[in-house]
Amino acid sequence: MRIVTWNINGIRTFRGGIKKALDSLNADIICVQETKVTRDLLDERTAIVEGYNSYFSFSRGRSGYSGVATYCKDSATPFAAEEGLTGLLTNHEGAVGRYGDQDEFCSEELQLLDNEGRAIITQHRVMCQDKEQTITVINVYCPRADPEKPERKQFKLQFYKLLQRRAEALLKDGSHVIVLGDVNTSHRPIDHCDPCDSDDFEENPGRKWLNGFLHGVRQEEERNEEKHDEESEVTSADPKNGHGKFVDTFRFFHPTRTSAFTCWSTLTGARQTNYGTRIDYIFADCQLTKEQFVAADIMPEVEGSDHCPVWGQLSCSFLPSTKPPPLCTRYLPEFAGKQQKLSRFFAKVDQKPCPSEHREALPGSQEEEERRENLNPSGAVSISGKKRLMVSDSVVPKGKKTKTVKTSSKPQGSLLSFFKPKLTNLPSTEAPVRDCENTLGLEVIPSQNPQNASIPREDVASVSELVPEETAPVFDGQPQLCTNSATDENEKRLMTKSLTPQPTVEHSAAKKGTSLGFWKSVLHGPPPPPSCKVHGEPCVLRTVKKEGPNMGKQFFVCARPQGHASNPDARCNFFAWVDKGK
């Protein structure tokens, strides 16, 4: 069996398709951290992948934050699964159980520790040396201690403590335990690109916790011992001696490998110079590491995130469960067909027309009014308008605001009309319109109320229906618009004016050049970058985003990626503030 852990820095890392990405990792169990997806944003393509069953834990306080997920091949289906470490999020059968001693945590603290979606636990049956055993996989994304938020440092230590309680309780119950994921602490100086940068490296509380959690922590001079001695240390794990009960599987197989990092800063391009840290681990209990693990390594060649995957290989084989546990995402109501989605309410539904015999006739007075409106639409404008307003008001429920749309008799112009030269001193076309109306035999009734001067489209349509087709003037067998001498003169003037060349282009170009020169004199733009002293290359402009007296200030640094001071290809120490006076 093969397991993989990877901080993907967002589920969108799998741009080429999530199934393709999972298959490329070639693992039976794939644990991912920092999915940055909440349940309302989880789509079916991500939740249900062919050939896998998945289990998600979501952040309940912030959107686009934290989150972990475990994908198991159908051949490695667990028989139990659970979200979180405390048991407070478990309200179904098929939970893992065994929570350990939680007396030192208050109920509010336990709820906060499980509120950010940082743990998923799956339990599997395996066949090891012709003997059926149980392996519990704890997928965790441990909190980061933000230097600007002291309370997060305590939160991180409490999460570590709760994780250890749960893992040791499961181990005590007889199950093998694997703890894997982003622990957010580099253990030894060999796991850090520049440990000398911190004066109290060994005094870090997270590293002290790892010293107590892991077994067989050796000093620098003991790392060249033979593997035989190393294995004997693993077998002689004794909790009474103060040693931890878990082993860093990567260091078990590669105790002296340097520059084996799993996380790099994307802001400084540190991956190009391999200037990073190793904070992603696969921890396993001592017996399982000695008897079943055959290999473990990192995969720095896999890109797509600021972390790289870590894998481990075991000699035992899975005994898959016939049915996934209830926590599996395929059982969620939104994916199981038990809950309608919001998009369902916007789908077009075919409605069967009601039979005509069931239609109730309108009251006589209302039908009579409709006949009057059809016979004399122009005179019924005010009455029908009031009636429509009364009907629309009665439909709207009380207490709800309705959006009023202002209507205008003028059609809405296009955007290009704002850039065309305006036509002025044009003769009025009111007279030709009146002549056209008189030709058609229509009588225009002036409106008493200027607000109701515009006739609705329904009424205009009814007017056109009253006009017989024979009354339209026909010339040469083709229907023509009603014209007179005034309109012909207008058309000639417009055509003559449009054909006359106008010096608008040169004028606009000169005006544009003047305004461009003005803005260049006011806004100087960013200053030209200086060259760094070591490489002689143009620097890059940065802005201080950390809160403090320098927040918002800009500065220049070397454009090369960050790296160790001894690396000539890495960034030099050039630094210069931007002089705002220039």
Coordinates of C-alpha atoms in Angstrom, one line a residue:
M1 CA 0.0 0.0 0.0
R2 CA 1.1 3.6 -0.8
I3 CA 0.0 6.8 1.0
V4 CA 0.6 10.4 0.0
T5 CA 0.2 13.7 1.8
W6 CA 0.2 17.1 0.0
N7 CA -0.7 20.6 1.0
I8 CA -2.3 21.7 -2.3
N9 CA -2.8 25.4 -1.3
G10 CA -6.4 25.3 -2.7
I11 CA -8.4 22.6 -4.4
R12 CA -8.0 24.6 -7.7
T13 CA -4.5 23.2 -7.9
F14 CA -6.0 20.3 -9.8
R15 CA -6.7 22.4 -12.9
G16 CA -6.2 19.6 -15.3
G17 CA -8.9 17.5 -13.6
I18 CA -8.9 16.1 -10.1
K19 CA -9.0 12.4 -11.2
K20 CA -6.0 12.9 -13.4
A21 CA -4.1 14.5 -10.6
L22 CA -5.1 11.8 -8.1
D23 CA -4.1 9.0 -10.6
S24 CA -0.7 10.7 -11.2
L25 CA 0.2 10.4 -7.5
N26 CA -0.3 6.6 -7.8
A27 CA -1.4 6.1 -4.2
D28 CA -4.1 4.2 -2.4
I29 CA -4.8 7.0 0.2
I30 CA -4.2 10.6 -0.7
C31 CA -4.5 13.2 2.0
V32 CA -4.6 16.8 1.0
Q33 CA -4.5 19.9 3.2
E34 CA -5.5 23.6 2.8
T35 CA -8.3 22.8 0.4
K36 CA -9.8 26.3 1.0
V37 CA -13.3 25.1 0.2
T38 CA -16.4 25.2 2.4
R39 CA -19.3 22.9 2.0
D40 CA -21.5 25.4 0.1
L41 CA -18.7 25.8 -2.5
L42 CA -17.9 22.0 -2.9
D43 CA -19.0 20.9 -6.3
E44 CA -19.9 17.3 -7.3
R45 CA -16.9 17.0 -9.6
T46 CA -14.5 17.5 -6.7
A47 CA -16.5 15.6 -4.1
I48 CA -17.2 12.5 -6.1
V49 CA -14.4 11.1 -8.2
E50 CA -14.7 7.9 -10.1
G51 CA -12.7 5.1 -8.4
Y52 CA -12.3 7.0 -5.1
N53 CA -14.4 7.7 -2.0
S54 CA -13.6 11.0 -0.3
Y55 CA -14.0 12.6 3.1
F56 CA -13.9 16.4 3.7
S57 CA -13.6 18.6 6.7
F58 CA -14.6 22.3 6.2
S59 CA -13.8 25.5 8.1
R60 CA -16.9 26.7 9.8
G61 CA -15.7 30.2 10.6
R62 CA -14.1 31.5 7.5
S63 CA -14.6 31.0 3.8
G64 CA -11.6 30.1 1.6
Y65 CA -9.6 29.0 4.6
S66 CA -8.0 25.8 5.9
G67 CA -9.8 22.5 5.1
V68 CA -8.6 18.9 4.6
A69 CA -9.7 16.0 2.5
T70 CA -8.8 12.3 2.2
Y71 CA -9.3 10.4 -1.0
C72 CA -9.3 6.6 -0.8
K73 CA -9.3 4.3 -3.7
D74 CA -12.2 1.9 -3.8
S75 CA -9.7 -0.9 -3.1
A76 CA -8.8 0.9 0.2
T77 CA -12.3 1.9 1.4
P78 CA -12.3 2.6 5.2
F79 CA -14.8 1.0 7.5
A80 CA -15.0 4.1 9.7
A81 CA -14.4 7.8 9.2
E82 CA -14.7 10.9 11.4
E83 CA -14.2 14.7 11.1
G84 CA -12.2 16.5 13.7
L85 CA -10.2 15.4 16.8
T86 CA -12.6 16.0 19.6
G87 CA -15.7 14.0 18.6
L88 CA -18.0 17.0 18.8
L89 CA -18.5 16.9 15.0
T90 CA -19.5 13.3 15.0
N91 CA -23.3 12.6 14.9
H92 CA -23.4 9.4 12.9
E93 CA -22.6 5.8 13.1
G94 CA -19.3 4.5 11.7
A95 CA -17.2 7.0 13.8
V96 CA -13.7 6.1 14.8
G97 CA -14.0 6.8 18.6
R98 CA -11.3 6.7 21.3
Y99 CA -10.8 10.3 22.1
G100 CA -8.3 10.0 25.0
D101 CA -8.1 12.3 28.1
Q102 CA -9.7 15.7 27.3
D103 CA -10.1 16.9 30.9
E104 CA -7.6 19.7 30.5
F105 CA -9.7 21.3 27.7
C106 CA -12.8 23.2 28.3
S107 CA -15.8 22.6 26.0
E108 CA -15.5 26.0 24.3
E109 CA -11.8 25.3 23.6
L110 CA -12.6 21.9 22.1
Q111 CA -15.1 23.5 19.8
L112 CA -12.7 26.1 18.6
L113 CA -10.0 23.6 17.9
D114 CA -12.3 21.6 15.6
N115 CA -14.0 24.7 14.1
E116 CA -11.4 25.3 11.4
G117 CA -11.6 22.0 9.5
R118 CA -8.1 20.7 10.3
A119 CA -8.5 17.0 10.7
I120 CA -10.0 13.9 9.0
I121 CA -9.6 10.4 10.5
T122 CA -10.2 7.2 8.5
Q123 CA -9.8 3.6 9.8
H124 CA -8.8 0.8 7.5
R125 CA -8.5 -3.0 7.7
V126 CA -5.2 -4.4 6.4
M127 CA -3.5 -7.7 6.0
C128 CA -0.1 -7.7 7.5
Q129 CA 1.9 -10.9 7.5
D130 CA -1.2 -13.1 7.1
K131 CA -2.8 -11.3 10.0
E132 CA -5.7 -8.9 9.9
Q133 CA -5.0 -5.6 11.6
T134 CA -6.3 -2.0 11.8
I135 CA -4.6 1.1 10.6
T136 CA -5.9 4.6 11.6
V137 CA -4.9 7.5 9.3
I138 CA -5.1 11.0 10.8
N139 CA -4.9 13.7 8.1
V140 CA -4.1 17.0 9.8
Y141 CA -3.4 20.6 8.8
C142 CA -1.8 22.1 12.0
P143 CA -2.2 25.8 12.7
R144 CA 0.5 28.4 11.9
A145 CA 1.7 30.6 14.7
D146 CA 1.3 34.1 13.4
P147 CA 3.9 36.4 15.0
E148 CA 1.5 39.3 14.9
K149 CA -1.2 37.3 16.7
P150 CA 0.1 35.9 20.1
E151 CA -3.2 34.0 20.7
R152 CA -2.5 31.8 17.6
K153 CA 0.7 30.5 19.2
Q154 CA -1.3 29.1 22.1
F155 CA -3.9 27.8 19.8
K156 CA -1.3 25.9 17.8
L157 CA 0.2 24.3 21.0
Q158 CA -3.3 23.3 22.2
F159 CA -3.9 21.6 18.8
Y160 CA -0.7 19.7 19.1
K161 CA -1.6 18.5 22.5
L162 CA -5.1 17.4 21.4
L163 CA -3.6 15.6 18.4
Q164 CA -1.2 13.7 20.6
R165 CA -3.9 12.7 23.0
R166 CA -6.1 11.3 20.2
A167 CA -3.3 9.5 18.4
E168 CA -2.0 7.8 21.6
A169 CA -5.5 6.8 22.6
L170 CA -6.1 5.1 19.3
L171 CA -2.7 3.4 19.6
K172 CA -3.5 2.2 23.1
D173 CA -6.8 0.7 21.8
G174 CA -4.8 -1.7 19.6
S175 CA -4.8 0.1 16.2
H176 CA -1.7 1.1 14.3
V177 CA -1.7 4.9 13.7
I178 CA -0.3 7.1 11.0
V179 CA -0.3 10.9 11.5
L180 CA 0.4 12.8 8.3
G181 CA 0.0 16.2 6.8
D182 CA 1.3 19.8 7.2
V183 CA 2.6 20.1 10.8
N184 CA 3.8 23.7 10.2
T185 CA 7.0 23.2 12.2
S186 CA 10.5 22.1 10.9
H187 CA 11.9 19.7 13.5
R188 CA 15.7 19.7 13.3
P189 CA 18.2 22.2 11.9
I190 CA 18.7 19.8 9.0
D191 CA 15.1 20.4 8.1
H192 CA 15.5 24.2 7.7
C193 CA 17.3 26.2 5.0
D194 CA 18.8 28.7 7.5
P195 CA 18.5 27.5 11.1
C196 CA 21.1 30.0 12.3
D197 CA 18.8 32.8 11.4
S198 CA 16.9 32.1 14.6
D199 CA 18.8 32.4 17.9
D200 CA 16.3 30.3 19.8
F201 CA 15.8 27.5 17.2
E202 CA 15.8 24.7 19.6
E203 CA 13.7 26.6 22.1
N204 CA 10.8 26.9 19.8
P205 CA 7.7 25.4 21.5
G206 CA 6.6 23.5 18.4
R207 CA 10.0 21.8 18.1
K208 CA 9.9 20.9 21.8
W209 CA 6.5 19.3 21.2
L210 CA 7.9 17.3 18.3
N211 CA 10.8 16.1 20.5
G212 CA 8.3 14.6 22.9
F213 CA 6.0 13.3 20.3
L214 CA 8.6 11.5 18.2
H215 CA 10.8 8.6 19.2
G216 CA 14.5 8.1 18.5
V217 CA 15.5 11.8 18.3
R218 CA 19.2 11.7 18.0
Q219 CA 21.8 14.4 18.1
E220 CA 23.9 15.5 15.2
E221 CA 26.9 13.3 16.0
E222 CA 24.7 10.1 16.2
R223 CA 23.3 10.4 12.7
N224 CA 26.1 8.4 11.0
E225 CA 25.3 5.2 13.0
E226 CA 24.4 2.1 11.0
K227 CA 20.8 1.3 10.2
H228 CA 21.0 -1.7 12.4
D229 CA 21.5 0.5 15.5
E230 CA 18.8 2.8 14.2
E231 CA 16.2 -0.1 14.0
S232 CA 17.1 -1.3 17.4
E233 CA 16.3 2.1 18.8
V234 CA 12.9 1.9 17.2
T235 CA 12.1 -1.5 18.7
S236 CA 13.2 -0.4 22.2
A237 CA 10.6 2.4 22.4
D238 CA 9.5 2.7 26.0
P239 CA 7.1 5.5 27.1
K240 CA 8.5 5.3 30.6
N241 CA 11.8 6.7 29.3
G242 CA 10.1 9.8 28.1
H243 CA 10.4 8.8 24.4
G244 CA 7.6 9.4 21.9
K245 CA 5.6 6.7 20.3
F246 CA 5.9 7.8 16.7
V247 CA 8.6 7.9 14.1
D248 CA 9.4 10.4 11.3
T249 CA 9.4 7.9 8.4
F250 CA 11.4 10.1 6.1
R251 CA 14.2 10.5 8.6
F252 CA 14.0 6.8 9.4
F253 CA 15.1 6.0 5.8
H254 CA 17.1 9.2 5.1
P255 CA 18.7 10.3 8.5
T256 CA 21.4 12.5 7.0
R257 CA 19.9 13.9 3.8
T258 CA 20.2 17.6 3.6
S259 CA 18.2 20.2 1.6
A260 CA 15.2 17.9 1.6
F261 CA 12.5 20.6 1.9
T262 CA 8.8 20.4 1.2
C263 CA 7.7 24.1 1.5
W264 CA 9.1 27.2 -0.2
S265 CA 8.0 30.9 -0.3
T266 CA 6.3 31.7 -3.6
L267 CA 6.7 35.5 -3.0
T268 CA 10.5 35.3 -3.1
G269 CA 10.8 32.5 -5.7
A270 CA 12.7 30.4 -3.2
R271 CA 11.9 27.1 -4.8
Q272 CA 14.3 27.9 -7.7
T273 CA 17.2 28.0 -5.2
N274 CA 15.6 25.3 -2.9
Y275 CA 15.6 27.7 0.0
G276 CA 12.8 26.2 2.1
T277 CA 11.8 24.0 5.1
R278 CA 10.5 20.5 5.7
I279 CA 7.2 20.8 7.5
D280 CA 5.2 18.0 5.8
Y281 CA 5.5 14.6 7.4
I282 CA 4.3 11.0 7.6
F283 CA 4.6 9.9 11.2
A284 CA 3.8 6.2 12.1
D285 CA 4.0 4.3 15.3
C286 CA 7.2 2.5 16.0
Q287 CA 6.1 -1.0 15.4
L288 CA 4.4 -0.2 12.1
T289 CA 7.5 1.7 10.9
K290 CA 9.8 -1.2 11.7
E291 CA 7.7 -4.0 10.4
Q292 CA 5.7 -2.6 7.5
F293 CA 7.3 0.5 6.0
V294 CA 9.6 -0.2 3.1
A295 CA 10.2 3.4 1.8
A296 CA 9.4 7.0 2.3
D297 CA 10.5 10.1 0.4
I298 CA 9.5 13.6 -0.9
M299 CA 8.4 14.6 -4.4
P300 CA 9.9 18.1 -5.0
E301 CA 9.5 17.7 -8.8
V302 CA 5.7 17.9 -8.4
E303 CA 4.6 21.5 -8.8
G304 CA 1.3 23.3 -8.5
S305 CA 1.6 24.4 -4.8
D306 CA 4.1 26.0 -2.5
H307 CA 4.4 22.5 -0.9
C308 CA 5.4 19.3 -2.5
P309 CA 3.9 15.8 -1.9
V310 CA 5.4 13.3 0.6
W311 CA 4.8 9.5 0.1
G312 CA 5.3 6.3 2.1
Q313 CA 5.2 2.7 1.0
L314 CA 4.1 -0.2 3.2
S315 CA 4.3 -4.0 2.6
C316 CA 0.7 -4.7 3.9
S317 CA -2.4 -4.8 1.7
F318 CA -5.8 -3.3 2.2
L319 CA -9.0 -5.2 3.0
P320 CA -11.6 -2.8 1.6
S321 CA -14.9 -2.3 3.3
T322 CA -18.0 -3.2 1.2
K323 CA -19.6 0.1 1.9
P324 CA -18.1 3.6 2.7
P325 CA -18.8 5.0 6.2
P326 CA -21.6 7.7 6.5
L327 CA -19.1 10.6 6.4
C328 CA -18.3 9.9 2.7
T329 CA -19.2 12.8 0.5
R330 CA -21.4 10.7 -1.8
Y331 CA -23.9 10.5 1.0
L332 CA -24.2 14.3 1.4
P333 CA -27.8 15.3 0.6
E334 CA -26.7 17.7 -2.2
F335 CA -24.9 14.8 -4.0
A336 CA -27.3 11.9 -3.1
G337 CA -30.3 13.5 -4.8
K338 CA -32.2 14.1 -1.5
Q339 CA -31.9 17.9 -1.5
Q340 CA -32.8 20.3 -4.3
K341 CA -30.1 22.8 -5.3
L342 CA -30.8 26.5 -5.7
S343 CA -30.4 26.3 -9.4
R344 CA -33.4 24.0 -9.5
F345 CA -35.7 26.9 -8.7
F346 CA -34.5 28.8 -11.8
A347 CA -35.0 25.9 -14.2
K348 CA -37.8 26.2 -16.8
V349 CA -40.6 24.0 -15.9
D350 CA -43.2 23.0 -18.5
Q351 CA -46.7 23.9 -17.3
K352 CA -49.7 22.2 -18.7
P353 CA -52.4 24.6 -19.9
C354 CA -55.6 24.6 -17.9
P355 CA -58.6 23.2 -19.8
S356 CA -60.9 25.8 -21.2
E357 CA -64.0 24.4 -19.5
H358 CA -62.5 25.1 -16.1
R359 CA -61.9 28.8 -16.9
E360 CA -64.1 31.1 -14.9
A361 CA -65.7 33.9 -16.9
L362 CA -64.9 37.4 -15.9
P363 CA -67.6 39.6 -14.3
G364 CA -69.8 41.4 -16.7
S365 CA -68.6 44.8 -15.7
Q366 CA -64.9 43.9 -16.3
E367 CA -65.6 42.3 -19.7
E368 CA -67.5 45.4 -20.7
E369 CA -64.7 47.6 -19.7
E370 CA -62.3 45.5 -21.8
R371 CA -64.5 45.8 -24.9
R372 CA -64.6 49.6 -24.4
E373 CA -60.8 49.6 -24.1
N374 CA -60.3 47.6 -27.3
L375 CA -62.8 49.8 -29.2
N376 CA -61.4 53.1 -28.0
P377 CA -57.8 52.5 -26.7
S378 CA -56.6 56.1 -26.8
G379 CA -59.6 57.3 -24.7
A380 CA -59.2 54.4 -22.2
V381 CA -55.6 55.1 -21.4
S382 CA -56.2 56.8 -18.1
I383 CA -58.8 54.3 -17.0
S384 CA -56.9 51.2 -18.0
G385 CA -53.6 52.7 -16.6
K386 CA -55.2 53.2 -13.2
K387 CA -56.7 49.7 -13.3
R388 CA -53.3 48.1 -14.1
L389 CA -51.7 50.0 -11.3
M390 CA -54.3 48.7 -8.8
V391 CA -53.9 45.1 -10.0
S392 CA -50.1 45.3 -9.7
D393 CA -50.3 46.8 -6.3
S394 CA -52.5 44.0 -5.1
V395 CA -50.1 41.3 -6.3
V396 CA -47.1 42.6 -4.3
P397 CA -47.2 41.3 -0.7
K398 CA -47.1 43.9 2.0
G399 CA -43.8 44.7 3.7
K400 CA -41.7 44.0 0.6
K401 CA -40.1 46.7 -1.5
T402 CA -40.6 46.7 -5.2
K403 CA -38.1 47.9 -7.7
T404 CA -39.6 50.7 -9.8
V405 CA -38.3 51.1 -13.3
K406 CA -38.5 54.5 -14.9
T407 CA -39.9 54.3 -18.4
S408 CA -39.2 56.8 -21.1
S409 CA -40.8 57.5 -24.4
K410 CA -37.3 58.0 -25.9
P411 CA -35.4 54.8 -27.0
Q412 CA -32.1 54.1 -25.3
G413 CA -29.2 55.3 -27.4
S414 CA -26.1 53.2 -28.2
L415 CA -22.7 53.9 -26.7
L416 CA -21.3 55.1 -30.1
S417 CA -23.8 58.0 -30.1
F418 CA -21.9 59.7 -27.4
F419 CA -18.8 59.9 -29.6
K420 CA -20.5 61.3 -32.8
P421 CA -20.8 65.0 -33.5
K422 CA -24.1 66.5 -32.4
L423 CA -26.5 67.8 -35.1
T424 CA -27.9 71.3 -34.2
N425 CA -30.4 73.7 -35.8
L426 CA -32.4 71.0 -37.4
P427 CA -35.9 71.9 -38.4
S428 CA -38.7 70.4 -36.4
T429 CA -40.2 67.2 -37.8
E430 CA -43.4 67.7 -35.9
A431 CA -45.3 69.0 -38.9
P432 CA -44.4 66.0 -41.2
V433 CA -45.5 63.6 -38.4
R434 CA -48.9 65.4 -38.1
D435 CA -49.3 65.2 -41.9
C436 CA -48.5 61.5 -41.8
E437 CA -51.0 61.0 -39.1
N438 CA -53.7 62.9 -41.0
T439 CA -52.9 60.9 -44.1
L440 CA -53.6 57.6 -42.2
G441 CA -56.8 59.0 -40.9
L442 CA -55.9 58.9 -37.2
E443 CA -57.1 61.4 -34.7
V444 CA -54.5 62.4 -32.0
I445 CA -56.1 63.2 -28.7
P446 CA -54.0 65.6 -26.6
S447 CA -53.4 64.3 -23.1
Q448 CA -54.6 66.3 -20.1
N449 CA -51.9 65.0 -17.9
P450 CA -48.3 65.4 -19.1
Q451 CA -47.2 62.3 -17.1
N452 CA -49.6 60.1 -19.1
A453 CA -48.6 61.6 -22.4
S454 CA -46.9 58.4 -23.6
I455 CA -49.3 55.7 -24.7
P456 CA -48.3 52.1 -23.7
R457 CA -47.2 49.7 -26.3
E458 CA -50.3 47.6 -25.9
D459 CA -52.5 50.5 -26.8
V460 CA -50.3 51.4 -29.8
A461 CA -50.7 47.9 -31.1
S462 CA -54.5 48.1 -30.8
V463 CA -54.4 51.3 -32.7
S464 CA -52.5 49.8 -35.6
E465 CA -55.0 47.0 -35.7
L466 CA -57.9 49.4 -36.3
V467 CA -56.3 50.9 -39.4
P468 CA -57.4 49.0 -42.6
E469 CA -54.6 47.9 -44.9
E470 CA -56.3 49.6 -47.8
T471 CA -55.8 53.1 -46.3
A472 CA -52.0 52.9 -46.5
P473 CA -50.8 54.9 -49.6
V474 CA -49.1 52.7 -52.2
F475 CA -46.7 54.0 -54.9
D476 CA -45.5 51.7 -57.7
G477 CA -46.9 48.7 -55.9
Q478 CA -44.6 49.2 -52.9
P479 CA -45.6 50.6 -49.4
Q480 CA -43.8 53.8 -48.7
L481 CA -43.5 56.1 -45.7
C482 CA -45.5 59.2 -45.7
T483 CA -43.2 62.1 -46.8
N484 CA -43.4 65.7 -47.9
S485 CA -41.1 68.5 -49.1
A486 CA -39.9 69.3 -45.6
T487 CA -38.6 65.9 -45.0
D488 CA -36.8 65.8 -48.3
E489 CA -35.1 69.0 -47.5
N490 CA -33.9 67.7 -44.2
E491 CA -32.5 64.6 -45.8
K492 CA -30.6 66.7 -48.3
R493 CA -29.1 68.9 -45.6
L494 CA -28.0 65.9 -43.5
M495 CA -26.4 64.3 -46.5
T496 CA -24.6 67.5 -47.5
K497 CA -23.3 68.0 -44.0
S498 CA -22.1 64.5 -43.6
L499 CA -20.2 64.7 -46.9
T500 CA -18.5 68.0 -45.9
P501 CA -15.0 67.3 -44.4
Q502 CA -14.7 68.5 -40.8
P503 CA -11.4 69.2 -39.0
T504 CA -12.5 67.3 -35.9
V505 CA -9.7 64.6 -36.1
E506 CA -6.8 67.1 -36.0
H507 CA -8.5 69.1 -33.3
S508 CA -9.1 66.0 -31.1
A509 CA -5.5 64.8 -31.6
A510 CA -4.1 68.1 -30.5
K511 CA -6.4 68.2 -27.5
K512 CA -5.3 64.6 -26.6
G513 CA -1.7 65.5 -26.8
T514 CA -2.1 68.5 -24.6
S515 CA -4.0 66.5 -21.9
L516 CA -1.4 63.7 -22.1
G517 CA 1.4 66.2 -21.5
F518 CA -0.4 67.6 -18.6
W519 CA -1.0 64.3 -16.9
K520 CA 2.7 63.3 -17.5
S521 CA 3.8 66.4 -15.7
V522 CA 1.5 65.7 -12.7
L523 CA 1.9 61.9 -12.5
H524 CA 5.5 60.9 -12.9
G525 CA 4.8 57.1 -12.6
P526 CA 7.1 54.7 -10.8
P527 CA 10.8 55.7 -10.6
P528 CA 13.3 53.8 -12.8
P529 CA 14.7 50.8 -10.9
P530 CA 18.3 50.9 -9.8
S531 CA 20.7 48.1 -10.4
C532 CA 21.9 45.9 -7.6
K533 CA 25.5 46.2 -6.6
V534 CA 26.5 42.5 -6.9
H535 CA 24.8 41.3 -10.1
G536 CA 24.3 44.7 -11.8
E537 CA 20.7 43.7 -12.8
P538 CA 17.6 45.9 -12.5
C539 CA 15.9 45.6 -9.1
V540 CA 12.2 44.9 -8.4
L541 CA 9.8 47.3 -6.6
R542 CA 8.2 46.0 -3.4
T543 CA 5.7 47.5 -1.0
V544 CA 5.6 47.1 2.8
K545 CA 2.3 45.4 3.8
K546 CA 3.1 44.6 7.4
E547 CA 1.5 46.9 9.9
G548 CA 3.8 49.5 11.4
P549 CA 5.4 52.8 10.7
N550 CA 6.7 51.7 7.3
M551 CA 3.4 50.2 6.0
G552 CA 2.7 51.4 2.5
K553 CA 6.3 52.4 1.8
Q554 CA 8.1 51.1 -1.4
F555 CA 11.6 49.8 -1.7
F556 CA 13.9 48.1 -4.2
V557 CA 15.5 44.7 -3.8
C558 CA 17.5 42.3 -6.0
A559 CA 15.2 40.6 -8.6
R560 CA 16.8 37.2 -8.1
P561 CA 15.1 34.5 -6.0
Q562 CA 15.8 34.2 -2.3
G563 CA 18.5 31.8 -1.3
H564 CA 21.4 31.1 1.1
A565 CA 24.0 33.8 1.4
S566 CA 26.6 31.4 0.1
N567 CA 24.7 30.8 -3.2
P568 CA 26.0 33.2 -5.9
D569 CA 22.8 32.7 -8.0
A570 CA 20.6 33.8 -5.1
R571 CA 19.4 37.3 -4.2
C572 CA 22.0 39.7 -2.9
N573 CA 21.4 42.0 0.1
F574 CA 20.8 45.1 -2.0
F575 CA 18.0 47.3 -0.4
A576 CA 17.0 50.9 -1.1
W577 CA 13.9 52.9 -0.1
V578 CA 12.0 54.8 -2.8
D579 CA 12.6 58.5 -2.5
K580 CA 9.1 60.1 -2.8
G581 CA 10.7 63.5 -3.5
K582 CA 11.8 62.5 -6.9

